[in-house]
CSV table of C-alpha atoms and ligand atoms in Angstrom, one decimal:
chain,number,residue,atom,x,y,z
M,120,MET,CA,-39.1,0.3,-1.1
M,121,PRO,CA,-38.7,2.0,2.3
M,122,VAL,CA,-35.5,3.9,2.6
M,123,VAL,CA,-34.8,5.0,6.0
M,124,ARG,CA,-31.7,7.6,7.2
M,125,ILE,CA,-30.2,6.2,10.0
M,126,ASP,CA,-27.4,7.3,11.8
M,127,PRO,CA,-24.2,5.7,10.9
M,128,GLN,CA,-21.8,6.6,14.2
M,129,HIS,CA,-25.0,6.4,16.7
M,130,PRO,CA,-27.8,4.4,14.6
M,131,GLU,CA,-31.0,4.7,16.4
M,132,PRO,CA,-31.6,1.8,18.7
M,133,GLU,CA,-36.1,2.0,17.3
M,134,LEU,CA,-35.0,2.0,13.8
M,135,ILE,CA,-32.0,-1.3,14.6
M,136,GLU,CA,-35.2,-3.0,16.3
M,137,GLN,CA,-37.6,-2.3,13.2
M,138,ALA,CA,-35.1,-4.1,11.2
M,139,ALA,CA,-33.5,-6.3,13.3
M,140,ALA,CA,-37.3,-7.8,13.6
M,141,LEU,CA,-37.8,-7.9,9.3
M,142,LEU,CA,-34.5,-10.3,9.7
M,143,ARG,CA,-36.0,-12.3,12.1
M,144,ALA,CA,-38.9,-12.9,10.5
M,145,GLY,CA,-37.2,-14.4,7.0
M,146,GLN,CA,-37.4,-10.6,5.6
M,147,LEU,CA,-34.6,-8.9,3.7
M,148,VAL,CA,-32.8,-5.6,4.4
M,149,ALA,CA,-30.1,-3.8,3.0
M,150,PHE,CA,-28.1,-1.9,5.3
M,151,PRO,CA,-24.3,-0.2,4.9
M,152,THR,CA,-21.5,-2.2,5.9
M,153,GLU,CA,-17.8,0.0,5.4
M,154,THR,CA,-17.0,-2.0,2.1
M,155,VAL,CA,-20.5,-2.0,0.4
M,156,TYR,CA,-24.3,-2.5,1.3
M,157,GLY,CA,-25.4,-5.8,2.3
M,158,LEU,CA,-28.8,-7.4,1.3
M,159,GLY,CA,-29.0,-9.5,4.8
M,160,ALA,CA,-31.2,-12.4,5.7
M,161,ASN,CA,-31.7,-14.9,8.0
M,162,ALA,CA,-28.6,-17.0,7.8
M,163,LEU,CA,-29.5,-20.1,9.2
M,164,ASP,CA,-33.0,-20.0,7.3
M,165,PRO,CA,-33.3,-21.5,4.0
M,166,GLU,CA,-36.4,-19.6,2.3
M,167,ALA,CA,-34.8,-16.2,4.1
M,168,VAL,CA,-31.6,-16.9,2.3
M,169,ALA,CA,-33.1,-18.1,-0.9
M,170,ARG,CA,-34.8,-14.7,-1.0
M,171,ILE,CA,-32.2,-13.2,-1.1
M,172,TYR,CA,-30.8,-15.3,-4.4
M,173,ALA,CA,-34.1,-14.8,-5.9
M,174,ALA,CA,-33.8,-10.8,-5.6
M,175,LYS,CA,-30.7,-10.0,-6.7
M,176,GLY,CA,-30.9,-12.8,-9.3
M,177,ARG,CA,-28.1,-14.6,-8.6
M,178,PRO,CA,-26.8,-17.9,-9.6
M,179,ALA,CA,-27.5,-20.5,-6.5
M,180,TRP,CA,-24.1,-21.6,-6.9
M,181,ASN,CA,-21.9,-18.2,-5.8
M,182,PRO,CA,-22.5,-18.6,-1.9
M,183,VAL,CA,-22.7,-16.1,0.7
M,184,ILE,CA,-20.9,-14.6,3.4
M,185,ALA,CA,-22.3,-14.3,7.3
M,186,HIS,CA,-21.7,-11.6,8.6
M,187,VAL,CA,-21.3,-11.8,12.9
M,188,PRO,CA,-21.1,-9.1,15.3
M,189,SER,CA,-18.1,-10.9,17.3
M,190,ILE,CA,-15.2,-13.3,17.3
M,191,VAL,CA,-17.6,-15.9,19.3
M,192,ALA,CA,-20.7,-15.5,17.0
M,193,ALA,CA,-18.3,-16.4,13.7
M,194,ARG,CA,-16.8,-19.9,16.0
M,195,GLU,CA,-20.3,-20.6,16.1
M,196,LEU,CA,-20.6,-21.3,12.7
M,197,SER,CA,-17.5,-23.3,12.4
M,198,ARG,CA,-17.0,-27.2,13.4
M,199,ALA,CA,-13.2,-26.4,13.8
M,200,TRP,CA,-11.6,-23.0,14.0
M,201,PRO,CA,-8.6,-23.2,12.6
M,202,ALA,CA,-5.8,-21.1,14.2
M,203,SER,CA,-5.6,-18.8,11.5
M,204,ALA,CA,-8.6,-17.7,11.8
M,205,GLU,CA,-8.5,-16.5,14.9
M,206,GLN,CA,-5.2,-15.1,14.5
M,207,LEU,CA,-7.0,-13.1,11.6
M,208,ALA,CA,-10.2,-12.4,12.9
M,209,THR,CA,-7.9,-11.0,16.3
M,210,HIS,CA,-5.8,-8.3,14.2
M,211,PHE,CA,-8.3,-6.9,11.3
M,212,TRP,CA,-12.1,-8.0,12.9
M,213,PRO,CA,-13.8,-5.5,12.9
M,214,GLY,CA,-12.9,-4.9,9.5
M,215,PRO,CA,-13.0,-5.8,5.5
M,216,LEU,CA,-11.6,-9.6,5.9
M,217,THR,CA,-13.8,-12.4,5.3
M,218,LEU,CA,-12.8,-16.0,6.7
M,219,VAL,CA,-13.6,-19.3,4.9
M,220,VAL,CA,-13.6,-21.7,7.6
M,221,PRO,CA,-14.9,-24.9,8.1
M,222,LYS,CA,-18.6,-25.0,8.4
M,223,ALA,CA,-20.8,-26.3,11.1
M,224,ALA,CA,-23.4,-29.0,10.6
M,225,HIS,CA,-26.2,-26.4,11.3
M,226,VAL,CA,-25.1,-24.0,8.4
M,227,PRO,CA,-28.0,-25.2,5.4
M,228,GLU,CA,-26.6,-25.9,2.2
M,229,ILE,CA,-27.9,-22.5,0.4
M,230,SER,CA,-25.3,-20.5,2.3
M,231,THR,CA,-22.8,-22.6,1.1
M,232,ALA,CA,-24.2,-23.6,-2.6
M,233,GLY,CA,-23.3,-26.5,-1.0
M,234,LEU,CA,-19.8,-26.5,0.4
M,235,ASP,CA,-18.1,-27.7,3.1
M,236,ALA,CA,-17.0,-24.6,4.4
M,237,VAL,CA,-18.7,-21.1,5.2
M,238,ALA,CA,-17.3,-17.5,4.5
M,239,VAL,CA,-17.7,-15.6,7.5
M,240,ARG,CA,-17.0,-11.5,8.4
M,241,MET,CA,-17.4,-9.1,11.7
M,242,PRO,CA,-18.4,-5.8,9.2
M,243,ASP,CA,-17.1,-2.7,10.8
M,244,HIS,CA,-19.8,-0.1,11.0
M,245,ALA,CA,-21.4,0.4,13.8
M,246,VAL,CA,-25.4,0.0,11.7
M,247,ALA,CA,-24.0,-2.8,11.0
M,248,LEU,CA,-23.2,-4.2,14.3
M,249,ALA,CA,-25.8,-3.1,15.7
M,250,LEU,CA,-28.8,-4.6,13.4
M,251,LEU,CA,-26.4,-8.3,13.9
M,252,THR,CA,-26.6,-8.0,17.5
M,253,ALA,CA,-30.1,-7.1,17.8
M,254,ALA,CA,-31.1,-9.5,14.9
M,255,GLY,CA,-29.0,-12.3,17.4
M,256,VAL,CA,-28.9,-14.3,14.4
M,257,PRO,CA,-26.2,-14.2,11.7
M,258,VAL,CA,-26.6,-12.3,8.3
M,259,ALA,CA,-25.8,-14.0,5.4
M,260,ALA,CA,-25.3,-10.7,3.1
M,261,PRO,CA,-24.0,-10.3,-0.7
M,262,SER,CA,-23.8,-6.8,-2.4
M,263,ALA,CA,-27.5,-5.5,-2.3
M,264,ASN,CA,-27.0,-5.3,-6.4
M,265,ARG,CA,-27.9,-7.5,-9.0
M,266,PHE,CA,-25.9,-10.2,-10.3
M,267,THR,CA,-23.0,-8.7,-12.1
M,268,GLN,CA,-23.9,-5.2,-11.6
M,269,VAL,CA,-22.0,-2.7,-9.5
M,270,SER,CA,-22.0,-3.0,-6.0
M,271,PRO,CA,-24.0,-0.5,-4.1
M,272,THR,CA,-22.0,2.2,-1.9
M,273,THR,CA,-25.3,4.3,-1.4
M,274,ALA,CA,-28.5,3.6,-0.7
M,275,ALA,CA,-29.4,5.0,-4.2
M,276,HIS,CA,-27.2,2.8,-5.6
M,277,VAL,CA,-29.1,-0.2,-4.2
M,278,VAL,CA,-33.0,2.0,-4.9
M,279,GLN,CA,-31.6,2.0,-8.5
M,280,SER,CA,-30.5,-1.7,-8.6
M,281,LEU,CA,-33.0,-3.5,-6.4
M,282,GLY,CA,-36.2,-1.2,-7.0
M,283,ASP,CA,-38.9,-2.9,-5.1
M,284,ARG,CA,-37.2,-6.1,-3.9
M,285,VAL,CA,-36.3,-5.1,-0.9
M,286,PRO,CA,-38.8,-4.4,2.5
M,287,LEU,CA,-36.1,-1.7,4.0
M,288,VAL,CA,-33.2,0.0,3.0
M,289,LEU,CA,-31.4,1.8,5.5
M,290,ASP,CA,-29.4,4.6,4.4
M,291,GLY,CA,-26.2,4.8,6.4
M,292,GLY,CA,-24.4,7.2,4.0
M,293,PRO,CA,-21.8,6.6,1.3
M,294,CYS,CA,-18.9,3.5,2.0
M,295,ALA,CA,-16.3,4.4,3.7
M,296,VAL,CA,-13.7,1.5,1.7
M,297,GLY,CA,-15.8,1.1,-1.2
M,298,ILE,CA,-15.3,-2.8,-2.0
M,299,GLU,CA,-15.9,-5.5,-1.3
M,300,SER,CA,-13.8,-7.3,1.7
M,301,THR,CA,-10.6,-9.5,0.8
M,302,VAL,CA,-11.9,-13.0,1.1
M,303,VAL,CA,-9.5,-15.8,2.4
M,304,ASP,CA,-9.3,-19.7,3.1
M,305,CYS,CA,-8.6,-21.0,6.8
M,306,THR,CA,-9.4,-24.6,5.7
M,307,GLY,CA,-6.1,-25.2,4.4
M,308,ASP,CA,-2.4,-25.1,5.7
M,309,ASP,CA,-1.4,-22.0,3.6
M,310,VAL,CA,-3.7,-19.0,4.0
M,311,VAL,CA,-5.2,-18.5,0.2
M,312,ILE,CA,-6.4,-15.4,-0.5
M,313,LEU,CA,-9.4,-15.6,-3.1
M,314,ARG,CA,-10.7,-12.2,-3.5
M,315,PRO,CA,-8.1,-9.4,-2.8
M,316,GLY,CA,-9.2,-6.6,-1.4
M,317,MET,CA,-8.5,-3.3,0.3
M,318,LEU,CA,-6.6,-5.6,3.3
M,319,GLY,CA,-3.4,-6.6,1.2
M,320,ARG,CA,-1.3,-9.3,1.7
M,321,GLU,CA,1.8,-8.1,3.2
M,322,SER,CA,-0.5,-7.1,6.4
M,323,LEU,CA,-2.4,-10.5,6.4
M,324,GLN,CA,1.1,-12.3,6.4
M,325,ALA,CA,2.9,-10.0,9.0
M,326,ALA,CA,-0.9,-10.9,11.2
M,327,LEU,CA,0.2,-14.5,10.4
M,328,GLU,CA,3.8,-14.6,11.0
M,329,GLU,CA,4.0,-15.7,14.4
M,330,ILE,CA,2.0,-19.2,14.1
M,331,GLY,CA,4.7,-19.8,10.7
M,332,VAL,CA,1.6,-20.0,8.1
M,333,PHE,CA,2.0,-18.4,5.4
M,334,VAL,CA,-0.1,-16.6,2.6
M,335,LYS,CA,-0.6,-16.8,-0.9
M,336,PHE,CA,-2.9,-16.0,-3.8
M,337,ALA,CA,-5.1,-18.5,-5.1
M,338,THR,CA,-4.1,-17.6,-8.6
M,339,ARG,CA,-1.2,-16.3,-10.3
M,340,PRO,CA,1.9,-14.9,-7.8
M,341,ALA,CA,0.3,-11.0,-9.2
M,342,VAL,CA,-3.6,-10.5,-8.9
M,343,ALA,CA,-4.9,-12.8,-11.9
M,344,HIS,CA,-6.8,-11.0,-14.5
M,345,ASP,CA,-8.2,-14.1,-16.5
M,346,ALA,CA,-9.1,-16.8,-13.3
M,347,THR,CA,-8.6,-20.1,-15.0
M,348,PRO,CA,-12.5,-21.8,-14.9
M,349,ASP,CA,-11.8,-24.4,-13.0
M,350,MET,CA,-11.8,-21.9,-10.2
M,351,ALA,CA,-15.1,-20.8,-10.7
M,352,PRO,CA,-16.3,-23.3,-7.5
M,353,ARG,CA,-14.1,-22.4,-5.3
M,354,SER,CA,-14.7,-18.9,-5.1
M,355,PRO,CA,-16.8,-18.1,-7.9
M,356,GLY,CA,-16.8,-14.6,-7.8
M,357,MET,CA,-13.1,-15.3,-9.4
M,358,ALA,CA,-14.4,-16.0,-12.3
M,359,ASP,CA,-16.9,-14.1,-14.0
M,360,ARG,CA,-17.6,-10.8,-15.5
M,361,HIS,CA,-18.5,-8.8,-12.0
M,362,TYR,CA,-18.3,-5.8,-10.5
M,363,ALA,CA,-19.4,-4.1,-13.7
M,364,PRO,CA,-21.0,-1.0,-15.4
M,365,LYS,CA,-23.8,-1.9,-18.2
M,366,ALA,CA,-22.1,-0.2,-20.6
M,367,GLU,CA,-18.6,-1.9,-22.8
M,368,VAL,CA,-15.2,-1.2,-20.8
M,369,TRP,CA,-11.5,-0.5,-22.0
M,370,LEU,CA,-9.0,-1.1,-19.4
M,371,PHE,CA,-5.6,0.6,-21.1
M,372,ASP,CA,-2.3,2.0,-19.3
M,373,GLY,CA,-1.6,5.1,-19.2
M,374,ALA,CA,1.5,4.5,-21.7
M,375,GLN,CA,-1.6,3.8,-24.3
M,376,ALA,CA,-3.5,6.9,-23.6
M,377,ASN,CA,-2.3,8.1,-27.5
M,378,GLU,CA,-3.6,4.1,-28.8
M,379,VAL,CA,-6.6,5.0,-27.5
M,380,GLN,CA,-7.6,8.4,-28.5
M,381,ASP,CA,-6.3,7.3,-32.2
M,382,ALA,CA,-8.8,4.2,-31.8
M,383,LEU,CA,-11.8,6.8,-30.3
M,384,ALA,CA,-10.8,8.5,-33.5
M,385,LYS,CA,-11.2,5.4,-35.9
M,386,ARG,CA,-14.6,4.6,-34.3
M,387,ALA,CA,-15.5,8.3,-35.4
M,388,ARG,CA,-14.2,8.5,-38.2
M,389,ASP,CA,-16.1,4.9,-39.0
M,390,GLY,CA,-18.9,6.1,-38.4
M,391,THR,CA,-19.5,3.8,-35.5
M,392,PRO,CA,-22.9,5.3,-33.8
M,393,GLY,CA,-22.2,7.9,-30.7
M,394,VAL,CA,-22.0,6.9,-27.8
M,395,ARG,CA,-21.7,8.5,-24.6
M,396,MET,CA,-17.9,8.0,-22.8
M,397,HIS,CA,-17.2,8.0,-19.7
M,398,ALA,CA,-13.5,8.2,-19.1
M,399,LEU,CA,-11.9,7.2,-15.1
M,400,LEU,CA,-8.6,8.9,-15.5
M,401,ARG,CA,-5.8,9.4,-13.1
M,402,SER,CA,-2.4,10.9,-14.7
M,403,VAL,CA,-4.0,11.5,-18.5
M,404,SER,CA,-6.3,13.1,-20.6
M,405,LEU,CA,-8.1,12.4,-23.6
M,406,ALA,CA,-9.5,15.4,-24.8
M,407,SER,CA,-6.4,17.3,-25.0
M,408,HIS,CA,-5.9,16.3,-28.9
M,409,ASP,CA,-8.0,17.4,-32.0
M,410,ASN,CA,-9.8,13.8,-32.6
M,411,HIS,CA,-12.9,13.6,-32.5
M,412,VAL,CA,-13.2,12.5,-28.8
M,413,ALA,CA,-14.7,15.7,-27.0
M,414,SER,CA,-17.5,14.1,-25.7
M,415,VAL,CA,-15.8,12.2,-23.6
M,416,THR,CA,-16.9,12.8,-20.0
M,417,GLU,CA,-13.5,12.7,-17.9
M,418,VAL,CA,-13.8,11.7,-14.1
M,419,ARG,CA,-10.6,12.4,-12.4
M,420,MET,CA,-10.0,9.8,-10.2
M,421,PRO,CA,-8.1,10.0,-7.1
M,422,ASP,CA,-4.3,8.8,-7.3
M,423,ASP,CA,-4.5,7.0,-3.5
M,424,ALA,CA,-5.6,3.2,-4.0
M,425,SER,CA,-8.1,3.5,-1.0
M,426,GLN,CA,-9.2,6.5,-2.1
M,427,TYR,CA,-9.7,5.7,-5.3
M,428,ALA,CA,-11.5,2.5,-4.1
M,429,ARG,CA,-14.1,4.5,-1.8
M,430,ALA,CA,-14.8,6.5,-5.5
M,431,LEU,CA,-14.9,3.9,-7.4
M,432,TYR,CA,-18.3,2.2,-7.7
M,433,ALA,CA,-19.7,5.6,-7.2
M,434,ALA,CA,-18.1,6.8,-10.8
M,435,LEU,CA,-19.2,3.0,-12.5
M,436,HIS,CA,-22.5,4.2,-11.2
M,437,ASP,CA,-22.9,7.8,-12.6
M,438,ALA,CA,-21.2,6.4,-15.8
M,439,ASP,CA,-24.8,3.6,-15.7
M,440,ALA,CA,-26.9,6.4,-14.9
M,441,ALA,CA,-26.0,8.5,-17.9
M,442,GLY,CA,-26.3,6.2,-20.1
M,443,ALA,CA,-22.6,6.0,-21.0
M,444,GLY,CA,-22.0,3.3,-24.1
M,445,LEU,CA,-18.8,3.0,-23.0
M,446,VAL,CA,-16.5,3.5,-20.3
M,447,LEU,CA,-12.6,4.0,-20.3
M,448,ILE,CA,-10.4,3.4,-17.7
M,449,GLU,CA,-7.2,4.1,-16.9
M,450,ALA,CA,-5.0,0.6,-15.0
M,451,PRO,CA,-3.7,1.4,-11.4
M,452,PRO,CA,0.0,1.5,-11.6
M,453,GLU,CA,1.3,-1.7,-11.8
M,454,GLY,CA,3.5,-3.9,-9.7
M,455,ASP,CA,2.1,-2.0,-6.5
M,456,SER,CA,0.4,-4.4,-4.0
M,457,ARG,CA,-2.1,-1.5,-2.3
M,458,TRP,CA,-4.0,-1.3,-5.7
M,459,ASP,CA,-4.6,-5.6,-5.4
M,460,GLY,CA,-7.9,-5.4,-4.8
M,461,VAL,CA,-8.9,-1.9,-7.3
M,462,ARG,CA,-7.1,-4.6,-9.9
M,463,ASP,CA,-8.7,-7.2,-9.6
M,464,ARG,CA,-12.6,-5.6,-9.9
M,465,LEU,CA,-11.4,-3.2,-12.9
M,466,SER,CA,-10.0,-6.6,-14.5
M,467,ARG,CA,-13.9,-8.2,-14.2
M,468,ALA,CA,-15.6,-4.9,-14.7
M,469,ALA,CA,-13.3,-5.5,-18.2
M,470,ARG,CA,-14.0,-8.9,-19.2
J,566,LIG,P1,-20.8,-11.2,-2.6
J,566,LIG,O1,-21.4,-11.6,-1.3
J,566,LIG,O2,-20.8,-10.6,-3.1
J,566,LIG,O3,-19.2,-9.6,-1.6
J,566,LIG,O4,-19.6,-12.4,-3.0
J,566,LIG,C1,-19.2,-13.4,-1.6
J,566,LIG,C2,-18.0,-13.9,-2.5
J,566,LIG,O5,-17.4,-15.1,-1.5
J,566,LIG,C3,-17.9,-15.3,-3.2
J,566,LIG,O6,-18.1,-14.4,-4.9
J,566,LIG,C4,-17.0,-15.8,-3.2
J,566,LIG,O7,-15.9,-15.7,-4.0
J,566,LIG,C5,-17.0,-15.8,-1.7
J,566,LIG,N1,-17.0,-17.4,-0.9
J,566,LIG,C6,-18.6,-17.1,0.1
J,566,LIG,N2,-18.7,-18.1,0.0
J,566,LIG,C7,-17.8,-19.2,-0.2
J,566,LIG,C8,-17.3,-20.3,0.7
J,566,LIG,N3,-17.8,-21.0,1.8
J,566,LIG,N4,-15.8,-20.7,0.3
J,566,LIG,C9,-15.4,-20.0,-0.7
J,566,LIG,N5,-15.9,-19.0,-1.1
J,566,LIG,C10,-16.4,-17.9,-0.4
J,567,LIG,MG1,-21.8,-8.6,-5.1
């Protein structure tokens, strides 16, 4: 598939026009956003959106996010734009925040998986904004990867996952945020966090204080590690194994490093065929003891949540590319809300 380099700050107008023409013609274009790379299609064209589902192997019950270049364009997709949505869009757009609002009649069912609400977002990336403006249509764009796999944060990740399924990939370099947007439901009295992201509850609550709206999580107060099955239709990304490398994933607390080493040593003693192992670590090491785990490739991950998020998917893609059979991940610090988005993705990768 053609991969075209594009200037991430000042995208070349002729490249933008070429990509926009494909979108208007009902074709797919993969493009960078600040969160992850999106696989875009005209959100108002059911056949175009069907191409997204086919390319990703994404089940039809999983709705997609419509990307827009302005708040005005977002309002047009909603039959009743909530005050909470206006407040949040004004504060955080363009940015890594998706608003679920009552859908307008002209938004096709395939874009919302039959739900009466549509998810909208204005991304904070010059290429994405230029493309959305030039296309002149809202662009449905889930992450540009096969269903359940790790989301792409570089154009190379898109190519690895989707191969020849996309006619054009705009390569604008690595994504700055690195994990998917925070998704909030604005259709009720409270704003409900359906998917945590790097924009956290405290920030959302601060912005909604002046209009007296409360922000809560869809699941238990902390980020759920096992969302209940009945939540699946409401926000499908929550329930299944997702954001996952091909390898088995062990998520462990740094304090349990010795137990992990013991378990690895036991595997080695039991003659478990040697699998390649990648360990994403922040504070501990696994290779220090004399215990048969020398074959672990240790990846030192950042201690800062934002930097960690930016590096996470590339580290998981690297593990896949190296043929790792087991990925060991040191869990984020407990009780620190800045890590909610990362903790959510890791818990689902490990499921
Ligand atoms: P992705 O496009 O892979 O980043 O995933 C989009 C996610 O947005 C889905 O998994 C849902 O959690 C959420 N979403 C999209 N549309 C809706 C909607 N209409 N109602 C509730 N959640 C939605
Ligand atoms: Mg995805």
